[in-house]
Amino acid sequence: QELNGKTAFITGGASGIGLGIAKALLGQGMKVAIADIRDDHLEEAVAELNGGENILPLKLDVTDREAYAKAADATEAKFGKIHILVNNAGVAALGPVELASYGDWDWTLGVNLGGTINGIVTILPRILAHGEGGHIVSTASMSGMMPHGGAATYTTGKAAVVALMETMRSELQGRGVICSAFCPGAVQSNIAEAGKTRPEKYADTGYAQSDRGRQMAGDFMHLFQTKEEVGERVLQGILNDELFILTHAEFYEGVKDRADAMVASVPRHLPENPEYKQTFSMLFR
Ligand code: NAI
């Protein structure tokens, strides 16, 4: 689809991956609203993007539904219709599952899944209403595709985001809105600082997530992809209408093993019931 002159709304768009996506879309001649909870990130992003009137920085906490609607209104007031929604704002709290507190669960799921839901409830009807078509990209993670230990609150939200994009993709097929699950491996970003935006009401934590995150990022950052690399990858995914947008070749065997395990578990020795298959054909793509 032609992106030039159209509008994108990117949450968490002022840092890391969201900023990389903003750069790539701006490069296509898009107008871009970057919505972020951190004022300092917004300021730095505006300077880095250097996009003049094609950039709209918006202070937004994606868990605040009223504020979300106002941010969408402000974007439409400045740029007109919104065509691309990137649900990207995300936080991480890592540690053993038995230590995760309600605060850990509620904060991470509230931003990573709840923020995505708020984006869809607020902006999808606006995209459908203008009828010019659109694209919804939600930043999940490889952790949402291949869940691993030490990250239960994170992988749960990310796997849900993948499921949501798959669901919406089939449901919106033929109505001009494409949905993609963006599943990056490790990317250079500020996510190790996520604890700075953790609300006081969720302060109770079962593990010192920010310490572990910071340590990991410090040790291995040089191995991670850059925000520009993944921004370009998302752009390609949008242009190619990809359902899954993956970034790292290193995960090939893991993804294949997981898919193979599912395929091997299908009891193909049992006869298929044609009536069941026809009645629920939407399940058997
Ligand atoms: P980042 O911390 O550099 O960027 C995230 C931005 O979201 C920050 O500017 C932050 O202020 C903002 N944010 C946090 N909570 C918010 C809220 N409630 N409302 C609005 N904005 C909020 O981190 P990064 O890594 O760029 O993260 C972006 C997305 O990518 C997240 O969903 C993350 O889970 C996902 N991801 C990151 C990976 C990585 O290795 N960095 C790998 C896989 C997925």
Short mmCIF file of C-alpha atoms and ligand atoms in Angstrom, two decimals:
data_model
loop_
_atom_site.label_atom_id
_atom_site.label_comp_id
_atom_site.label_asym_id
_atom_site.label_seq_id
_atom_site.Cartn_x
_atom_site.Cartn_y
_atom_site.Cartn_z
CA GLN A 1 0.00 0.00 0.00
CA GLU A 2 1.02 3.60 -0.57
CA LEU A 3 2.22 5.10 2.70
CA ASN A 4 3.22 8.56 1.52
CA GLY A 5 1.05 11.26 3.11
CA LYS A 6 -0.75 8.84 5.43
CA THR A 7 -0.68 8.88 9.23
CA ALA A 8 0.77 6.47 11.78
CA PHE A 9 0.14 6.44 15.54
CA ILE A 10 2.96 4.72 17.44
CA THR A 11 2.79 4.06 21.17
CA GLY A 12 6.10 3.95 23.00
CA GLY A 13 7.23 5.77 19.87
CA ALA A 14 9.80 7.96 21.60
CA SER A 15 12.43 5.31 22.35
CA GLY A 16 14.00 2.10 21.12
CA ILE A 17 11.93 0.00 18.74
CA GLY A 18 9.03 2.48 18.49
CA LEU A 19 11.46 5.24 17.55
CA GLY A 20 13.04 2.97 14.94
CA ILE A 21 9.60 2.31 13.44
CA ALA A 22 8.83 6.05 13.50
CA LYS A 23 12.04 6.72 11.55
CA ALA A 24 11.24 4.12 8.92
CA LEU A 25 7.67 5.34 8.42
CA LEU A 26 8.73 8.99 8.35
CA GLY A 27 11.17 7.99 5.61
CA GLN A 28 8.20 6.84 3.55
CA GLY A 29 6.63 10.30 3.75
CA MET A 30 4.21 9.40 6.53
CA LYS A 31 3.00 11.72 9.26
CA VAL A 32 3.75 10.16 12.60
CA ALA A 33 2.29 10.66 16.07
CA ILE A 34 4.62 9.33 18.74
CA ALA A 35 2.75 8.69 21.99
CA ASP A 36 4.86 8.01 25.06
CA ILE A 37 4.65 8.22 28.84
CA ARG A 38 8.12 9.81 29.21
CA ASP A 39 8.61 13.52 28.55
CA ASP A 40 12.39 13.17 28.26
CA HIS A 41 12.03 10.42 25.64
CA LEU A 42 9.58 12.57 23.67
CA GLU A 43 11.93 15.54 23.68
CA GLU A 44 14.93 13.48 22.59
CA ALA A 45 12.91 11.67 19.93
CA VAL A 46 11.64 14.87 18.35
CA ALA A 47 15.24 16.09 18.07
CA GLU A 48 16.48 12.76 16.67
CA LEU A 49 13.66 12.36 14.14
CA ASN A 50 13.98 15.93 12.94
CA GLY A 51 10.69 15.53 11.08
CA GLY A 52 9.31 19.04 11.56
CA GLU A 53 5.56 19.26 11.04
CA ASN A 54 5.32 15.57 10.16
CA ILE A 55 5.90 14.60 13.79
CA LEU A 56 3.38 14.97 16.61
CA PRO A 57 4.76 14.14 20.07
CA LEU A 58 2.03 13.19 22.53
CA LYS A 59 2.35 12.49 26.23
CA LEU A 60 0.26 9.36 26.83
CA ASP A 61 0.00 6.52 29.29
CA VAL A 62 -1.55 3.75 27.18
CA THR A 63 -3.37 2.36 30.23
CA ASP A 64 -5.36 5.63 30.53
CA ARG A 65 -8.37 5.12 28.26
CA GLU A 66 -9.70 8.68 28.36
CA ALA A 67 -6.26 10.10 27.62
CA TYR A 68 -5.90 7.60 24.76
CA ALA A 69 -9.06 8.88 23.08
CA LYS A 70 -7.81 12.47 23.47
CA ALA A 71 -4.45 11.53 21.93
CA ALA A 72 -6.26 9.99 18.95
CA ASP A 73 -8.42 13.15 18.65
CA ALA A 74 -5.30 15.33 18.72
CA THR A 75 -3.69 13.22 15.98
CA GLU A 76 -6.76 13.48 13.77
CA ALA A 77 -6.98 17.22 14.43
CA LYS A 78 -3.39 17.70 13.22
CA PHE A 79 -3.01 15.05 10.51
CA GLY A 80 -6.54 13.91 9.57
CA LYS A 81 -7.24 10.18 9.42
CA ILE A 82 -5.10 7.57 11.19
CA HIS A 83 -4.09 4.67 8.89
CA ILE A 84 -1.46 2.76 10.82
CA LEU A 85 -1.61 1.93 14.53
CA VAL A 86 1.55 0.51 16.12
CA ASN A 87 0.83 -0.90 19.58
CA ASN A 88 4.40 -0.89 20.78
CA ALA A 89 4.62 0.58 24.30
CA GLY A 90 5.84 -2.15 26.59
CA VAL A 91 7.55 -2.90 29.88
CA ALA A 92 9.27 -5.93 31.34
CA ALA A 93 9.62 -7.39 34.80
CA LEU A 94 11.72 -10.53 34.85
CA GLY A 95 12.17 -13.19 37.51
CA PRO A 96 11.00 -16.56 38.82
CA VAL A 97 7.27 -17.12 38.35
CA GLU A 98 6.68 -18.03 41.98
CA LEU A 99 8.00 -14.64 43.09
CA ALA A 100 5.85 -12.55 40.73
CA SER A 101 3.53 -10.36 42.82
CA TYR A 102 0.12 -9.05 41.77
CA GLY A 103 1.91 -5.76 41.21
CA ASP A 104 4.27 -7.44 38.72
CA TRP A 105 1.40 -9.14 36.90
CA ASP A 106 -0.93 -6.14 36.84
CA TRP A 107 1.67 -3.63 35.71
CA THR A 108 3.15 -5.70 32.88
CA LEU A 109 -0.14 -7.09 31.59
CA GLY A 110 -1.77 -3.66 31.99
CA VAL A 111 0.75 -1.98 29.69
CA ASN A 112 1.69 -4.82 27.30
CA LEU A 113 -1.75 -6.34 26.76
CA GLY A 114 -4.10 -3.69 28.21
CA GLY A 115 -2.37 -0.88 26.30
CA THR A 116 -2.72 -2.87 23.08
CA ILE A 117 -6.41 -3.46 23.75
CA ASN A 118 -6.93 0.24 24.47
CA GLY A 119 -5.27 1.10 21.17
CA ILE A 120 -7.58 -1.24 19.31
CA VAL A 121 -10.77 -0.10 21.04
CA THR A 122 -9.84 3.55 20.49
CA ILE A 123 -8.42 3.52 16.97
CA LEU A 124 -9.75 0.49 15.05
CA PRO A 125 -13.28 1.97 14.73
CA ARG A 126 -11.74 5.19 13.39
CA ILE A 127 -9.79 3.24 10.73
CA LEU A 128 -12.87 1.26 9.73
CA ALA A 129 -14.96 4.44 9.61
CA HIS A 130 -12.77 6.29 7.11
CA GLY A 131 -12.67 3.27 4.82
CA GLU A 132 -9.27 4.06 3.31
CA GLY A 133 -7.76 0.90 4.77
CA GLY A 134 -5.10 0.54 7.37
CA HIS A 135 -2.66 -1.62 9.22
CA ILE A 136 -2.33 -2.56 12.88
CA VAL A 137 1.09 -3.74 14.01
CA SER A 138 1.42 -4.90 17.60
CA THR A 139 4.87 -5.36 19.06
CA ALA A 140 4.83 -8.73 20.77
CA SER A 141 8.20 -10.48 21.06
CA MET A 142 9.94 -13.74 20.25
CA SER A 143 9.13 -14.38 23.92
CA GLY A 144 5.46 -14.47 22.92
CA MET A 145 6.16 -17.12 20.26
CA MET A 146 8.66 -19.23 22.15
CA PRO A 147 7.89 -18.57 25.83
CA HIS A 148 10.83 -19.19 28.13
CA GLY A 149 11.51 -19.37 31.85
CA GLY A 150 12.06 -16.32 34.02
CA ALA A 151 9.62 -14.11 32.17
CA ALA A 152 6.09 -15.38 32.87
CA THR A 153 4.41 -11.98 33.26
CA TYR A 154 6.07 -10.85 30.03
CA THR A 155 5.57 -13.94 27.84
CA THR A 156 1.91 -14.25 28.88
CA GLY A 157 1.09 -10.74 27.67
CA LYS A 158 3.14 -11.11 24.51
CA ALA A 159 1.59 -14.46 23.55
CA ALA A 160 -1.82 -12.86 24.07
CA VAL A 161 -0.83 -10.02 21.74
CA VAL A 162 0.17 -12.57 19.06
CA ALA A 163 -3.20 -14.33 19.47
CA LEU A 164 -5.02 -11.01 19.27
CA MET A 165 -3.31 -10.08 16.00
CA GLU A 166 -4.06 -13.51 14.49
CA THR A 167 -7.68 -13.24 15.60
CA MET A 168 -8.13 -9.75 14.24
CA ARG A 169 -6.36 -10.57 11.01
CA SER A 170 -8.85 -13.28 10.14
CA GLU A 171 -11.80 -11.24 11.40
CA LEU A 172 -10.89 -8.08 9.49
CA GLN A 173 -9.92 -9.89 6.31
CA GLY A 174 -11.68 -8.24 3.41
CA ARG A 175 -12.39 -5.04 5.35
CA GLY A 176 -9.16 -3.33 4.43
CA VAL A 177 -7.36 -3.59 7.76
CA ILE A 178 -4.29 -5.83 7.93
CA CYS A 179 -2.98 -7.01 11.30
CA SER A 180 0.58 -8.09 12.07
CA ALA A 181 2.32 -9.53 15.12
CA PHE A 182 5.81 -8.09 15.33
CA CYS A 183 8.06 -10.49 17.22
CA PRO A 184 11.57 -9.13 17.58
CA GLY A 185 14.49 -10.83 19.25
CA ALA A 186 16.77 -8.63 21.32
CA VAL A 187 17.03 -5.00 20.23
CA GLN A 188 19.11 -2.12 21.63
CA SER A 189 16.69 0.03 23.63
CA ASN A 190 15.92 1.55 27.02
CA ILE A 191 13.64 -1.26 28.20
CA ALA A 192 15.98 -2.01 31.12
CA GLU A 193 14.79 1.34 32.54
CA ALA A 194 11.13 0.36 32.35
CA GLY A 195 10.82 0.36 36.15
CA LYS A 196 11.06 4.16 36.10
CA THR A 197 7.52 4.42 34.76
CA ARG A 198 6.04 1.82 37.10
CA PRO A 199 3.04 3.38 38.90
CA GLU A 200 3.12 3.62 42.68
CA LYS A 201 0.00 1.41 42.96
CA TYR A 202 1.99 -1.49 41.44
CA ALA A 203 5.16 -0.81 43.41
CA ASP A 204 4.92 -4.11 45.26
CA THR A 205 7.29 -6.40 43.34
CA GLY A 206 8.34 -9.98 43.91
CA TYR A 207 11.65 -9.50 42.19
CA ALA A 208 14.13 -6.77 41.43
CA GLN A 209 13.27 -6.72 37.74
CA SER A 210 15.06 -3.57 36.79
CA ASP A 211 18.37 -4.78 38.22
CA ARG A 212 18.34 -7.99 36.26
CA GLY A 213 17.19 -6.22 33.10
CA ARG A 214 19.86 -3.57 33.44
CA GLN A 215 22.56 -6.13 34.01
CA MET A 216 21.51 -8.18 30.98
CA ALA A 217 21.34 -5.14 28.73
CA GLY A 218 24.74 -3.90 29.92
CA ASP A 219 26.45 -7.21 29.26
CA PHE A 220 24.94 -8.08 25.89
CA MET A 221 23.77 -4.87 24.22
CA HIS A 222 26.43 -5.13 21.50
CA LEU A 223 24.82 -8.40 20.32
CA PHE A 224 21.39 -6.82 19.85
CA GLN A 225 19.92 -5.43 16.61
CA THR A 226 19.58 -1.67 16.28
CA LYS A 227 16.30 0.21 16.32
CA GLU A 228 16.92 1.24 12.71
CA GLU A 229 17.30 -2.38 11.59
CA VAL A 230 14.04 -3.45 13.21
CA GLY A 231 12.26 -0.28 12.08
CA GLU A 232 13.10 -1.17 8.46
CA ARG A 233 11.98 -4.77 9.10
CA VAL A 234 8.58 -3.56 10.32
CA LEU A 235 8.26 -1.33 7.26
CA GLN A 236 8.91 -4.36 5.01
CA GLY A 237 6.36 -6.35 7.02
CA ILE A 238 3.76 -3.65 6.46
CA LEU A 239 4.51 -3.36 2.75
CA ASN A 240 4.34 -7.17 2.38
CA ASP A 241 1.19 -7.58 4.54
CA GLU A 242 3.01 -10.12 6.73
CA LEU A 243 1.12 -11.77 9.59
CA PHE A 244 4.26 -12.50 11.61
CA ILE A 245 7.15 -10.06 11.42
CA LEU A 246 10.28 -11.74 12.77
CA THR A 247 13.74 -10.24 12.99
CA HIS A 248 16.33 -12.84 13.98
CA ALA A 249 17.57 -15.79 11.90
CA GLU A 250 18.90 -17.38 15.09
CA PHE A 251 15.38 -18.44 16.09
CA TYR A 252 14.76 -20.53 12.97
CA GLU A 253 15.32 -23.95 14.60
CA GLY A 254 13.33 -23.01 17.70
CA VAL A 255 10.36 -21.76 15.70
CA LYS A 256 10.51 -24.84 13.48
CA ASP A 257 10.76 -27.25 16.44
CA ARG A 258 7.74 -25.65 18.07
CA ALA A 259 5.69 -25.79 14.87
CA ASP A 260 6.82 -29.38 14.25
CA ALA A 261 5.75 -30.37 17.79
CA MET A 262 2.27 -29.00 17.13
CA VAL A 263 2.02 -30.71 13.75
CA ALA A 264 3.20 -34.02 15.25
CA SER A 265 0.51 -33.78 17.93
CA VAL A 266 -2.39 -33.62 15.44
CA PRO A 267 -4.02 -37.08 15.60
CA ARG A 268 -4.11 -37.66 11.87
CA HIS A 269 -4.90 -41.37 12.31
CA LEU A 270 -8.42 -40.33 13.38
CA PRO A 271 -11.02 -39.83 10.65
CA GLU A 272 -12.09 -36.24 9.98
CA ASN A 273 -15.78 -35.35 10.36
CA PRO A 274 -16.65 -33.39 7.19
CA GLU A 275 -19.70 -31.77 8.83
CA TYR A 276 -17.60 -30.49 11.71
CA LYS A 277 -14.99 -29.27 9.28
CA GLN A 278 -17.55 -27.45 7.15
CA THR A 279 -19.48 -25.97 10.07
CA PHE A 280 -16.39 -24.54 11.70
CA SER A 281 -14.48 -23.87 8.50
CA MET A 282 -13.22 -20.55 9.81
CA LEU A 283 -11.02 -22.52 12.21
CA PHE A 284 -9.30 -24.53 9.50
CA ARG A 285 -7.46 -22.02 7.39
P1 NAI B 1 12.06 1.23 25.33
O1 NAI B 1 11.92 1.34 26.81
O2 NAI B 1 13.30 1.76 24.71
O3 NAI B 1 10.81 1.88 24.63
C1 NAI B 1 9.51 1.73 25.13
C2 NAI B 1 8.85 3.09 25.25
O4 NAI B 1 7.54 2.86 25.76
C3 NAI B 1 9.58 4.02 26.23
O5 NAI B 1 9.82 5.28 25.65
C4 NAI B 1 8.61 4.13 27.40
O6 NAI B 1 8.64 5.41 28.01
C5 NAI B 1 7.27 3.87 26.73
N1 NAI B 1 6.27 3.40 27.67
C6 NAI B 1 6.41 2.55 28.71
N2 NAI B 1 5.24 2.43 29.36
C7 NAI B 1 4.34 3.20 28.71
C8 NAI B 1 2.97 3.49 28.91
N3 NAI B 1 2.29 2.96 29.93
N4 NAI B 1 2.37 4.32 28.05
C9 NAI B 1 3.05 4.88 27.02
N5 NAI B 1 4.35 4.66 26.79
C10 NAI B 1 4.99 3.83 27.63
O7 NAI B 1 11.89 -0.33 25.03
P2 NAI B 1 11.80 -1.18 23.67
O8 NAI B 1 12.69 -2.33 23.87
O9 NAI B 1 11.96 -0.34 22.49
O10 NAI B 1 10.31 -1.73 23.77
C11 NAI B 1 9.32 -1.54 22.79
C12 NAI B 1 8.49 -2.80 22.67
O11 NAI B 1 9.30 -3.84 22.15
C13 NAI B 1 7.94 -3.32 23.98
O12 NAI B 1 6.60 -3.75 23.77
C14 NAI B 1 8.84 -4.48 24.30
O13 NAI B 1 8.20 -5.42 25.12
C15 NAI B 1 9.12 -5.00 22.92
N6 NAI B 1 10.29 -5.86 22.75
C16 NAI B 1 11.54 -5.40 23.04
C17 NAI B 1 12.64 -6.20 22.81
C18 NAI B 1 14.03 -5.72 23.08
O14 NAI B 1 14.95 -6.54 23.05
N7 NAI B 1 14.25 -4.44 23.32
C19 NAI B 1 12.50 -7.56 22.26
C20 NAI B 1 11.14 -7.95 22.01
C21 NAI B 1 10.10 -7.11 22.23
#
